[in-house]
Short mmCIF file of C-alpha atoms in Angstrom, two decimals:
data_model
loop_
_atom_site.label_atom_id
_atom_site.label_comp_id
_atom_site.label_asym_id
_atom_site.label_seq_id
_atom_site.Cartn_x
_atom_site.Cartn_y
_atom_site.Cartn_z
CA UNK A 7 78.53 -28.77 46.43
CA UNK A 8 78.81 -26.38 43.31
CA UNK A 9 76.68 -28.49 41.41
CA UNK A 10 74.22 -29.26 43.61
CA UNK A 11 73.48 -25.30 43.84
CA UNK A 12 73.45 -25.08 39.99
CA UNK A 13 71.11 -27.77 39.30
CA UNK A 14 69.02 -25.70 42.08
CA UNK A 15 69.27 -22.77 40.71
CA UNK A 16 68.31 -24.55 36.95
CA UNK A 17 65.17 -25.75 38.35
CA UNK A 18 63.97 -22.39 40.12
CA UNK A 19 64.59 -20.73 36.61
CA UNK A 20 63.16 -23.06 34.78
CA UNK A 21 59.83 -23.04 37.28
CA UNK A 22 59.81 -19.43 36.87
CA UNK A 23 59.70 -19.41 32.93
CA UNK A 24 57.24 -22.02 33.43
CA UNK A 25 55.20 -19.53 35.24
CA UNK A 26 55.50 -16.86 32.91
CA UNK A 27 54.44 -19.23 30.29
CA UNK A 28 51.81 -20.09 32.62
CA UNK A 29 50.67 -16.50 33.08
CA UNK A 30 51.02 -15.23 29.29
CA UNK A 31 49.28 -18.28 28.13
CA UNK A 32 46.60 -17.27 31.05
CA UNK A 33 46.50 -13.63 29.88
CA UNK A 34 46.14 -14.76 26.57
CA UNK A 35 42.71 -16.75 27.32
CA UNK A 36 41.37 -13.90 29.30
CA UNK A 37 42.25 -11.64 26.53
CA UNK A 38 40.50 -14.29 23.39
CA UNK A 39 37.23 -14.46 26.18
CA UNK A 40 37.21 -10.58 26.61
CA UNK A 41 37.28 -10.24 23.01
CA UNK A 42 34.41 -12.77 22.75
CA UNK A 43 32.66 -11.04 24.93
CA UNK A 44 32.71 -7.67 23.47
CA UNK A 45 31.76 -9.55 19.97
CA UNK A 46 29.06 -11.32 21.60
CA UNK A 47 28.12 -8.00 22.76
CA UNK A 48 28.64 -5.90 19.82
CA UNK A 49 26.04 -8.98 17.75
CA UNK A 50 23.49 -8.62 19.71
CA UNK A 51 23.67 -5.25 19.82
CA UNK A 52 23.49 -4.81 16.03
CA UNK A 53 20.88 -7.21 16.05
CA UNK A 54 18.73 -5.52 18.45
CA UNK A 55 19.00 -2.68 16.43
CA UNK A 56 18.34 -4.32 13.09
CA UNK A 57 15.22 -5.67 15.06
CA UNK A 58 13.72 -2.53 16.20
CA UNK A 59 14.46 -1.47 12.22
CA UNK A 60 11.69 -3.74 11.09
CA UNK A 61 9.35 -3.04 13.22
CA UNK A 62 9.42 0.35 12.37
CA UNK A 63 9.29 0.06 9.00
CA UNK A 64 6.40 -2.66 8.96
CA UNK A 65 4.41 -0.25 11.13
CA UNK A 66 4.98 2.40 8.87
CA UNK A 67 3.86 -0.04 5.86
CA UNK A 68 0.78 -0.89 8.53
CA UNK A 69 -0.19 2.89 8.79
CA UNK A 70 0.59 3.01 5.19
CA UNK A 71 -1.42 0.64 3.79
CA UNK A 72 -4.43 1.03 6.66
CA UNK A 73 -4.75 4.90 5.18
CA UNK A 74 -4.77 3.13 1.72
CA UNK A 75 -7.33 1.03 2.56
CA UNK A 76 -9.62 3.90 4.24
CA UNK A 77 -9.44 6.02 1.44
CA UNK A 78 -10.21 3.17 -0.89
CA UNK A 79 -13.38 2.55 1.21
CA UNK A 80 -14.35 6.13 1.07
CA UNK A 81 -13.85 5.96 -2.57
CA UNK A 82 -16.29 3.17 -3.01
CA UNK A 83 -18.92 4.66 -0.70
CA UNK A 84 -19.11 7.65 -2.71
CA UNK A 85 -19.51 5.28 -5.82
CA UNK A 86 -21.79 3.38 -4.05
CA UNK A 87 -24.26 5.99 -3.08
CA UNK A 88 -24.02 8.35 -5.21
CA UNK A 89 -26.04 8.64 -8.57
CA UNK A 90 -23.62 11.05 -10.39
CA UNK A 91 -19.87 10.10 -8.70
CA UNK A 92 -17.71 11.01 -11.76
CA UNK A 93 -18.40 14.93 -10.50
CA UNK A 94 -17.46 14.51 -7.29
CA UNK A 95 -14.47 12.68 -7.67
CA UNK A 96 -13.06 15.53 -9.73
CA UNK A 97 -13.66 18.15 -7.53
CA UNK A 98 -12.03 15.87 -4.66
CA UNK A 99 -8.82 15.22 -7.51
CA UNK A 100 -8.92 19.55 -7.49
CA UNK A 101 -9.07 19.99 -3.77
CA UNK A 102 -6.45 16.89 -2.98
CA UNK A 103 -3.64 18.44 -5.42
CA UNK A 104 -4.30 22.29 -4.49
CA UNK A 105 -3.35 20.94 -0.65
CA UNK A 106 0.09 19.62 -2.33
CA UNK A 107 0.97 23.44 -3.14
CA UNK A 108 0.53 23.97 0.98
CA UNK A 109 -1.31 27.38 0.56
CA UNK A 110 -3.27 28.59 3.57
CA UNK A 111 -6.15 29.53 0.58
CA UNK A 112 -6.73 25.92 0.04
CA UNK A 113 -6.70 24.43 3.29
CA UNK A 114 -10.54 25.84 4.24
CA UNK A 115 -14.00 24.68 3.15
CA UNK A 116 -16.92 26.69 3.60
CA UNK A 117 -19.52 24.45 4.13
CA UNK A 118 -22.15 27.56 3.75
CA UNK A 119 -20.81 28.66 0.95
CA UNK A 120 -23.79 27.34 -2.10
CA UNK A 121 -21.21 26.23 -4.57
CA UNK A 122 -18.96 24.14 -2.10
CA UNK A 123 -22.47 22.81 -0.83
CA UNK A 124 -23.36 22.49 -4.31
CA UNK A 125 -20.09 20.59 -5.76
CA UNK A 126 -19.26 18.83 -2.21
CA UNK A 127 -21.49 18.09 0.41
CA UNK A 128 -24.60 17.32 -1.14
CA UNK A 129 -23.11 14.14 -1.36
CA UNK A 130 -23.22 10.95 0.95
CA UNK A 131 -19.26 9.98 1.95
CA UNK A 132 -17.35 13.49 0.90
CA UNK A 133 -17.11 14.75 4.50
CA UNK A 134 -15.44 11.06 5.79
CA UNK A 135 -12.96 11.67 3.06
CA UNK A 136 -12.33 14.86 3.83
CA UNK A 137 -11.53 14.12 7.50
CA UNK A 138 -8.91 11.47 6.04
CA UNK A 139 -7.46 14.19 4.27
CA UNK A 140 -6.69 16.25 6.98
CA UNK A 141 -9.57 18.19 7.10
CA UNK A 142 -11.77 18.71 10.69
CA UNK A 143 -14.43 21.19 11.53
CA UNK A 144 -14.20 24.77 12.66
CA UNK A 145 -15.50 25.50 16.19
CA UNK A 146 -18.89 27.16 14.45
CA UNK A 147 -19.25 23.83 12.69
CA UNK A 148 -19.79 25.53 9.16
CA UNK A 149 -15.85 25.08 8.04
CA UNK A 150 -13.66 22.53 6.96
CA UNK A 151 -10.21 23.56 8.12
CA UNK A 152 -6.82 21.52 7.63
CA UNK A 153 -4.23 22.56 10.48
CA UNK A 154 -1.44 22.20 11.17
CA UNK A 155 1.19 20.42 8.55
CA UNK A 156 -0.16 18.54 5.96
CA UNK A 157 0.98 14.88 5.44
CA UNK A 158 2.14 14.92 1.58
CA UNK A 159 2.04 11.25 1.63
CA UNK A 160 -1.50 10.99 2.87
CA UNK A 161 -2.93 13.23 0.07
CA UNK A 162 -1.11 11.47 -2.56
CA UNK A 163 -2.17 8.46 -1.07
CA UNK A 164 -5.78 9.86 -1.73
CA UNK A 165 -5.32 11.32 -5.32
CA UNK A 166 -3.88 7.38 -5.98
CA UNK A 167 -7.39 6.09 -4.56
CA UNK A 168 -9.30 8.16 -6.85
CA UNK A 169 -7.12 7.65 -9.76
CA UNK A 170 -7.65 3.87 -9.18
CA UNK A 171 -10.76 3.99 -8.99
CA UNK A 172 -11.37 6.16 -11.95
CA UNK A 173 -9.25 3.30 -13.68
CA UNK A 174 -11.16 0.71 -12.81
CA UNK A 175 -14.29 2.14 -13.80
CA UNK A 176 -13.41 2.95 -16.99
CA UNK A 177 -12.22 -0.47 -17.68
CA UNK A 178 -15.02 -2.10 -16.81
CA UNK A 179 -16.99 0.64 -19.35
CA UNK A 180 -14.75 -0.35 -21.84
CA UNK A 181 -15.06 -4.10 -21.04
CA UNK A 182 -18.91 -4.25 -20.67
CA UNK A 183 -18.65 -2.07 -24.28
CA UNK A 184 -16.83 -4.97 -25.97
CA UNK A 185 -18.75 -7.84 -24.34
CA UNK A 186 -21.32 -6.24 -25.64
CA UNK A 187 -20.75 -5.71 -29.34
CA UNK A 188 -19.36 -9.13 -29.23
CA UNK A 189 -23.04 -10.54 -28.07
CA UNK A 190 -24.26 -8.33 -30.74
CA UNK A 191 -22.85 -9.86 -32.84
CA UNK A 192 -23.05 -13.75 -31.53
CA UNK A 193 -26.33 -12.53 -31.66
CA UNK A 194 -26.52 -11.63 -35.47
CA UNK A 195 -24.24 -15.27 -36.36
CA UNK A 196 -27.28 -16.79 -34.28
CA UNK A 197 -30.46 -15.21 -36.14
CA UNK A 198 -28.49 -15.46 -39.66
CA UNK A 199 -27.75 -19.43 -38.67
CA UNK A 200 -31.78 -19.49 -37.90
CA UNK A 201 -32.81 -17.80 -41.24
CA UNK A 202 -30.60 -20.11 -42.97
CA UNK A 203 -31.42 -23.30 -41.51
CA UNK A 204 -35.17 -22.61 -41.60
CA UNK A 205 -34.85 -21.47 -45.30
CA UNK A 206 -33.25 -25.07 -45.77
CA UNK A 207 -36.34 -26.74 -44.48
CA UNK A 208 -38.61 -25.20 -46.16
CA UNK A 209 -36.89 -26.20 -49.43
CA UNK A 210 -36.63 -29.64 -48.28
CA UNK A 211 -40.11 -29.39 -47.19
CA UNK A 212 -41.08 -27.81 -50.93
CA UNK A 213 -39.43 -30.61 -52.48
CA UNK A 214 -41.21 -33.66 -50.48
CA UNK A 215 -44.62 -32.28 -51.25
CA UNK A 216 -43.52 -32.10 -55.06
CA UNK A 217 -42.43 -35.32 -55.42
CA UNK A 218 -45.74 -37.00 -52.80
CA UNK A 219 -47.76 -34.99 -55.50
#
């Protein structure tokens, strides 16, 4: 009868430490999927983030590079229509670096004013790139005015465009200069080459008629 109890009582234990088992190995799962979880979580949440990272910085590189490309344009306008641009882009290189020393005395152009007229806006394309600077008109129309804060990166942005362009055209001076002197003197070998070959002929010529005489 005594043993019949304790082999009862062996098996109820032994259930019951399977159970716990049962549960800690149960507990354990939940806890390894939780933890999943909150990784899973935590990835995308990083990569969400990385995500929106880009696409702020390539629309900052859009903006950036769309301002690059208006001042460019603006730049070759002036060139384009313009018989004497060389002027003009230094008094835009003077006006675009006084703005980086953000004093209130640069920041207004008085469009009556002879010698602003004079240096500025006789000039097809200077008021378009002064817009892009910052600059917009006065309620009386007859000022230039940049308000508010001034974008440092726009106006160096515009001093590059000009110094670019000032680049470029002096290397094509410099190239047209040089493919020049060098057809100068292709030119010279050529006529030299002519004098000497017809020189040639004639003696040849000279020395047929002597000997047919």
């Amino acid at each position: 009868m005594m043993d019949h109890e304790d082999d009862g009582s062996s098996q109820n234990e032994n259930k019951y430490q399977k159970d716990v088992m049962g549960n800690n190995n149960n507990n354990k799962h939940q806890s390894q999927l939780s933890n999943a979880s909150a990784y899973s979580n935590q990835s995308k949440s990083m990569i969400t983030e990385t995500v929106a990272t880009v696409v702020v910085v390539v629309a900052a590189v859009a903006i950036e590079w769309k301002k690059k490309d208006s001042f460019e344009r603006a730049v070759i306008n002036i060139s384009c229509y313009n018989a004497n641009p060389k002027q003009v882009f230094n008094t835009l290189q003077s006006v675009a670096k006084k703005l980086l020393k953000d004093d209130k005395r640069y920041r207004t152009l008085d469009t009556t004013n002879p010698k602003v007229e004079k240096r500025l806006f006789g000039y097809e394309g200077i008021v378009d790139f002064l817009l892009l600077l910052g600059f917009d008109s006065d309620v009386m129309g007859q000022r230039l005015v940049c308000k508010g804060k001034l974008d440092q990166e726009v106006i160096r942005t515009a001093i590059q465009a000009l110094d670019i362009h000032e680049y470029k055209t002096k290397a094509a001076v410099n190239t047209d200069s040089a493919m020049l002197a060098s057809g100068i003197q292709s030119l010279d070998r050529s006529i030299n080459n002519s004098i000497n070959a017809n020189n040639d002929d004639d003696n040849e010529s000279d020395g047929i008629t002597i000997q047919q005489i």
